[in-house]
Coordinates of C-alpha atoms and ligand atoms in Angstrom, one line a residue:
M226 CA 19.2 9.5 -2.8
K227 CA 21.1 6.3 -3.5
N228 CA 23.9 7.3 -1.1
G229 CA 25.6 4.9 1.4
R230 CA 23.0 5.6 4.1
H231 CA 20.1 4.8 1.8
R232 CA 21.8 1.5 0.9
Q233 CA 22.2 0.8 4.6
F234 CA 18.5 1.4 5.2
A235 CA 17.7 -0.7 2.2
R236 CA 19.6 -3.6 3.7
Y237 CA 17.5 -3.2 6.9
V238 CA 14.3 -3.2 4.9
A239 CA 15.2 -6.1 2.6
P240 CA 14.3 -8.9 5.2
L241 CA 10.9 -7.3 5.7
C242 CA 10.0 -8.1 2.1
I243 CA 8.1 -11.4 1.7
T244 CA 8.2 -12.8 -1.8
R245 CA 7.3 -16.4 -0.9
G246 CA 4.6 -16.8 1.6
K247 CA 5.1 -20.5 2.3
G248 CA 5.9 -21.0 6.0
F249 CA 5.4 -17.3 6.8
R250 CA 4.9 -16.6 10.5
L251 CA 3.9 -13.3 11.9
A252 CA 5.5 -14.2 15.2
D253 CA 8.9 -14.0 13.5
F254 CA 8.4 -10.2 13.1
D255 CA 8.6 -7.8 16.0
P256 CA 6.3 -4.8 15.7
A257 CA 8.8 -2.8 17.9
D258 CA 11.8 -3.6 15.6
T259 CA 13.8 -0.6 14.4
A260 CA 16.4 -2.7 12.6
G261 CA 19.1 -1.6 15.0
L262 CA 18.3 2.1 14.7
K263 CA 18.0 3.9 18.0
S264 CA 15.7 6.8 19.0
A265 CA 18.9 8.9 18.7
D266 CA 18.8 8.1 14.9
K267 CA 15.4 9.6 14.6
A268 CA 16.6 12.9 13.2
E269 CA 18.6 11.1 10.6
A270 CA 15.7 8.8 9.8
K271 CA 13.5 11.9 9.3
E272 CA 16.1 13.4 7.0
A273 CA 16.4 10.2 5.0
L274 CA 12.6 10.1 4.7
A275 CA 12.6 13.6 3.3
R276 CA 15.2 12.6 0.8
G277 CA 13.2 9.5 -0.2
V278 CA 10.1 11.6 -0.7
E279 CA 12.0 14.1 -2.8
W280 CA 13.4 11.2 -5.0
L281 CA 9.9 9.7 -5.3
T282 CA 8.6 13.0 -6.5
E283 CA 11.2 13.1 -9.3
Q284 CA 10.4 9.5 -10.2
Q285 CA 6.7 10.1 -10.3
D286 CA 7.4 12.9 -12.9
M287 CA 9.2 10.4 -15.1
L288 CA 6.6 7.7 -14.5
Y289 CA 4.0 10.2 -15.8
A290 CA 6.2 11.3 -18.8
Q291 CA 6.9 7.7 -19.8
D292 CA 3.3 6.5 -19.5
H293 CA 4.3 2.8 -19.4
W294 CA 4.0 1.8 -15.8
A295 CA 1.6 2.3 -12.9
V296 CA 2.4 1.8 -9.2
L297 CA -0.2 0.4 -6.8
L298 CA 0.6 0.6 -3.1
V299 CA -1.7 -1.4 -0.9
F300 CA -1.9 -0.5 2.8
Q301 CA -3.4 -2.9 5.3
A302 CA -3.3 -2.7 9.1
M303 CA -5.2 -2.9 12.3
D304 CA -6.7 0.3 13.5
A305 CA -4.3 3.0 14.8
A306 CA -1.3 1.4 13.1
G307 CA -0.6 4.7 11.2
K308 CA -1.9 4.0 7.7
D309 CA -3.2 7.5 7.2
S310 CA -0.1 9.3 8.5
T311 CA 2.3 7.0 6.6
I312 CA 0.4 7.6 3.4
K313 CA 0.4 11.4 4.1
H314 CA 4.1 11.4 4.6
V315 CA 5.1 9.2 1.7
T316 CA 2.9 11.2 -0.8
S317 CA 3.7 14.6 0.7
G318 CA 5.8 15.8 -2.3
I319 CA 4.0 14.1 -5.2
N320 CA 2.2 16.1 -7.8
P321 CA -1.5 15.6 -6.9
Q322 CA -2.2 15.0 -10.6
G323 CA -0.1 11.9 -10.6
C324 CA -1.4 10.3 -7.5
S325 CA -4.6 9.0 -6.1
V326 CA -5.6 7.7 -2.7
T327 CA -8.6 5.5 -2.4
S328 CA -10.0 4.5 1.0
F329 CA -12.2 1.4 1.1
K330 CA -14.8 1.2 3.8
Q331 CA -17.8 -1.1 4.1
P332 CA -19.2 -1.8 0.6
S333 CA -22.3 0.0 -0.6
S334 CA -25.4 -1.8 -1.8
E335 CA -24.3 -1.1 -5.4
E336 CA -20.9 -2.6 -4.7
L337 CA -22.4 -5.7 -3.1
D338 CA -24.3 -6.3 -6.3
H339 CA -21.0 -7.0 -8.1
D340 CA -18.2 -9.5 -7.8
Y341 CA -16.0 -8.5 -4.9
L342 CA -13.1 -7.3 -6.9
W343 CA -15.2 -4.9 -8.9
R344 CA -14.9 -1.8 -6.7
Y345 CA -11.1 -2.2 -6.4
M346 CA -10.5 -2.8 -10.1
R347 CA -12.2 0.5 -10.9
N348 CA -9.6 2.3 -8.8
V349 CA -6.4 0.7 -10.1
P350 CA -4.1 3.5 -11.2
A351 CA -3.7 4.4 -14.9
R352 CA -0.3 4.3 -16.6
G353 CA 1.9 7.0 -15.3
Q354 CA 0.1 7.2 -12.0
I355 CA 0.7 6.1 -8.4
G356 CA -2.4 4.7 -6.8
I357 CA -2.7 4.1 -3.1
F358 CA -5.3 1.8 -1.6
N359 CA -6.0 2.6 2.1
R360 CA -7.5 -0.9 2.8
S361 CA -8.0 -3.0 -0.3
Y362 CA -9.3 -6.2 -1.7
Y363 CA -7.5 -7.9 1.1
E364 CA -10.4 -6.9 3.4
E365 CA -12.2 -9.7 1.5
V366 CA -10.1 -12.3 3.2
L367 CA -9.6 -10.3 6.5
V368 CA -12.6 -8.5 8.0
V369 CA -15.0 -10.7 5.9
K370 CA -13.2 -13.9 7.2
V371 CA -13.3 -12.7 10.8
H372 CA -16.9 -11.6 10.5
Q373 CA -18.5 -14.3 8.3
E374 CA -21.9 -12.6 8.5
L375 CA -20.4 -10.0 6.0
L376 CA -20.0 -12.9 3.6
Q377 CA -23.8 -13.4 3.8
R378 CA -24.3 -9.8 2.7
Q379 CA -22.4 -10.5 -0.5
K380 CA -25.4 -12.2 -2.1
L381 CA -23.4 -15.3 -3.3
H382 CA -25.5 -18.3 -4.1
P383 CA -25.0 -20.9 -1.3
S384 CA -23.5 -23.4 -3.7
L385 CA -20.6 -20.9 -4.1
V386 CA -19.9 -20.6 -0.4
T387 CA -17.9 -23.7 0.3
R388 CA -15.2 -24.4 2.9
D389 CA -12.7 -23.6 0.1
I390 CA -13.9 -20.1 -0.3
W391 CA -10.8 -18.4 1.4
K392 CA -8.4 -20.6 -0.6
E393 CA -10.3 -19.7 -3.7
R394 CA -10.1 -16.0 -2.9
Y395 CA -6.3 -16.2 -2.2
A396 CA -5.8 -17.9 -5.5
D397 CA -8.0 -15.3 -7.3
I398 CA -6.1 -12.4 -5.7
V399 CA -2.8 -13.9 -6.7
N400 CA -4.0 -14.3 -10.3
Y401 CA -5.4 -10.8 -10.4
E402 CA -2.2 -9.3 -9.1
R403 CA -0.2 -11.4 -11.7
Y404 CA -2.5 -10.0 -14.3
L405 CA -1.9 -6.4 -13.1
V406 CA 1.9 -7.0 -13.1
R407 CA 1.8 -8.4 -16.6
N408 CA 0.0 -5.2 -17.7
G409 CA 2.7 -2.9 -16.2
V410 CA 1.4 -2.3 -12.7
L411 CA 4.0 -2.5 -10.0
V412 CA 2.1 -4.0 -7.0
L413 CA 3.5 -3.5 -3.5
K414 CA 1.6 -4.5 -0.4
F415 CA 2.3 -3.1 3.1
F416 CA 1.2 -4.6 6.3
L417 CA 1.8 -2.2 9.1
H418 CA 2.5 -4.6 12.0
L419 CA 1.3 -3.1 15.3
S420 CA 1.5 -4.7 18.7
R421 CA -1.6 -5.0 20.8
G422 CA -0.1 -3.0 23.6
E423 CA 0.8 -0.1 21.3
Q424 CA -2.7 -0.1 19.8
K425 CA -4.1 0.3 23.4
R426 CA -1.7 3.1 24.1
R427 CA -2.8 4.9 20.9
F428 CA -6.5 4.4 21.6
L429 CA -6.0 5.8 25.1
E430 CA -4.2 8.8 23.7
R431 CA -7.1 9.4 21.3
L432 CA -9.5 9.3 24.2
D433 CA -7.4 11.5 26.5
N434 CA -6.4 14.1 24.0
P435 CA -9.4 16.3 22.9
A436 CA -7.6 17.1 19.6
K437 CA -7.5 13.4 18.8
N438 CA -11.0 12.4 20.0
W439 CA -12.3 12.5 16.5
K440 CA -10.0 9.7 15.5
F441 CA -11.6 7.4 18.0
S442 CA -14.5 5.1 17.2
T443 CA -16.2 2.9 19.7
A444 CA -16.3 0.2 17.0
D445 CA -12.5 0.1 17.1
V446 CA -12.6 -1.3 20.7
A447 CA -15.1 -4.0 19.5
E448 CA -12.7 -5.0 16.7
R449 CA -9.8 -5.1 19.2
A450 CA -11.6 -8.0 20.9
H451 CA -11.0 -10.0 17.7
W452 CA -7.3 -9.3 17.7
D453 CA -6.1 -12.9 17.5
E454 CA -8.5 -13.8 14.7
Y455 CA -7.2 -10.8 12.7
Q456 CA -3.6 -11.7 13.3
Q457 CA -4.3 -15.2 12.1
A458 CA -6.2 -13.9 9.1
Y459 CA -3.3 -11.6 8.2
E460 CA -0.8 -14.4 8.6
E461 CA -2.8 -16.7 6.3
A462 CA -3.4 -14.0 3.8
I463 CA 0.3 -13.2 3.6
R464 CA 1.2 -16.9 3.5
H465 CA -1.0 -17.4 0.4
T466 CA -0.5 -14.1 -1.5
A467 CA 3.1 -13.1 -1.0
T468 CA 4.8 -13.7 -4.4
P469 CA 7.9 -12.4 -6.1
Q470 CA 5.8 -10.3 -8.5
A471 CA 3.6 -8.8 -5.8
P472 CA 5.5 -9.0 -2.5
W473 CA 4.2 -8.1 1.0
Y474 CA 6.3 -5.9 3.3
V475 CA 5.8 -6.6 7.0
I476 CA 6.6 -3.2 8.4
P477 CA 7.1 -2.8 12.2
A478 CA 4.5 -0.2 13.3
D479 CA 5.1 0.5 17.0
N480 CA 7.5 3.4 16.1
K481 CA 6.0 5.7 13.6
W482 CA 9.3 7.3 12.6
F483 CA 10.6 3.8 11.6
T484 CA 7.4 2.8 9.9
R485 CA 7.6 5.8 7.6
L486 CA 11.3 5.4 6.8
A487 CA 10.8 1.6 6.1
V488 CA 7.9 2.2 3.8
A489 CA 9.6 5.0 1.9
T490 CA 12.8 3.0 1.5
A491 CA 10.9 -0.1 0.2
I492 CA 9.1 2.1 -2.3
V493 CA 12.3 3.8 -3.4
E494 CA 13.9 0.4 -3.9
A495 CA 11.0 -1.1 -5.9
I496 CA 10.5 1.9 -8.1
G497 CA 14.3 2.2 -8.6
G498 CA 14.0 -1.3 -10.2
L499 CA 11.9 0.2 -13.0
Q500 CA 14.8 2.3 -14.1
L501 CA 12.6 5.2 -15.0
H502 CA 13.9 7.9 -17.3
Y503 CA 12.3 10.7 -19.4
P504 CA 11.2 9.5 -22.8
V505 CA 14.1 9.8 -25.4
M506 CA 13.0 11.5 -28.6
G507 CA 13.6 9.8 -31.9
P508 CA 15.0 11.7 -34.9
A509 CA 11.5 12.4 -36.3
A510 CA 10.2 13.8 -33.0
R511 CA 13.4 15.9 -32.6
R512 CA 12.9 17.3 -36.1
D513 CA 9.3 18.2 -35.2
L514 CA 10.5 20.0 -32.1
A515 CA 13.1 21.9 -34.1
R516 CA 10.4 23.0 -36.6
A517 CA 8.1 24.1 -33.7
R518 CA 11.0 26.1 -32.3
A519 CA 11.8 27.8 -35.5
Q520 CA 8.1 28.7 -35.9
L521 CA 8.0 30.2 -32.5
A522 CA 11.2 32.2 -33.0
A523 CA 10.0 33.5 -36.4
G524 CA 6.7 34.6 -34.7
R525 CA 8.7 36.4 -32.1
R526 CA 10.7 38.3 -34.7
A527 CA 7.4 39.3 -36.4
G528 CA 6.0 40.5 -33.1
R529 CA 3.5 37.6 -32.9
Ligands
LIG440 P1 -9.7 5.5 10.1 O1 -10.2 4.7 11.2 O2 -8.2 5.8 10.2 O3 -10.5 6.6 9.6 P2 -10.4 3.1 8.6 O4 -9.8 2.6 7.3 O5 -10.2 2.3 9.8 O6 -9.7 4.5 8.8 P3 -13.1 3.2 9.1 O7 -14.2 4.0 8.5 O8 -12.8 3.4 10.6 O9 -11.8 3.5 8.3 O10 -13.4 1.7 8.9 C1 -13.7 1.2 7.7 C2 -14.2 -0.2 8.0 O11 -14.6 -0.8 6.7 C3 -13.1 -1.1 8.5 O12 -13.6 -1.7 9.7 C4 -13.0 -2.2 7.4 O13 -12.7 -3.4 8.0 C5 -14.3 -2.1 6.8 N1 -14.3 -2.7 5.4 C6 -13.4 -2.4 4.5 N2 -13.6 -3.2 3.4 C7 -14.6 -4.0 3.7 C8 -15.3 -5.0 3.0 N3 -15.0 -5.4 1.8 N4 -16.3 -5.6 3.7 C9 -16.7 -5.3 4.9 N5 -16.1 -4.3 5.6 C10 -15.1 -3.7 5.0
LIG441 MG1 -11.0 2.9 11.7

């Protein structure tokens, strides 16, 4: 996997990784960017993606065997940016027992009776597992910020809802992620950065193609009217929560083939940093194995 071409892709992806949010501007990132790769490179990108997925599958096996680390992949995006299909591709080879995907929709009344991180904390992957959040606690500073009536539904005492509430939430999220990292959870956050024009094109395709009609929701068009507010909310969220321990990746999302390759490459790079390997047996464990082997062999001779 770590061949020259992968290293080249990794170099393309490196600038998309935001480890310090200060001064971050979404306008500096082009949703149509393909890091110099042309449509003609699509086939190669596809092949590289397949190799990345294969490598990830092997890594997941070691992650599980070692049982030290967990990996949390957070996906956030505007509608039709390709969260679902990116998740599908990236996880395509992974042993289902080692991976979970949780989609977060509008909170239930039970969830609203708890602090806002409650429902997310319950779904953080266990050691040895890869957990994917399709939307996440970031919705609490995105959709809830854009539609402040949602904040009213969270049953907070008015004394707690001050003008600092978003800053407080950013700080709490940063602290929470630091806590996760200190407990062995690798936290990577992906913003699939789609342009407004490409969203429109994809919505129209969903309307015009009967096989894609089911993907369309009239609510999506209503949300589109808040496009600028969402972009601003994303920019502010990334500015306040991109840290070296839990970086954001701003992934150009107008070209799906590039989105998938960029996400897979970023994951390969980050998991590669864990230097995973199968557990090495100590002398006592090796003696136990030798004894078990001898027992089995003796049983075979005795016809058992
Ligand atoms: P898709 O459209 O691809 O099926 P989706 O993630 O857009 O996937 P939907 O059921 O369309 O799923 O939308 C879920 C909605 O729930 C989104 O509009 C999202 O903003 C909203 N949501 C998620 N978390 C919260 C939250 N904490 N508070 C309020 N709304 C939330
Ligand atoms: Mg939707």
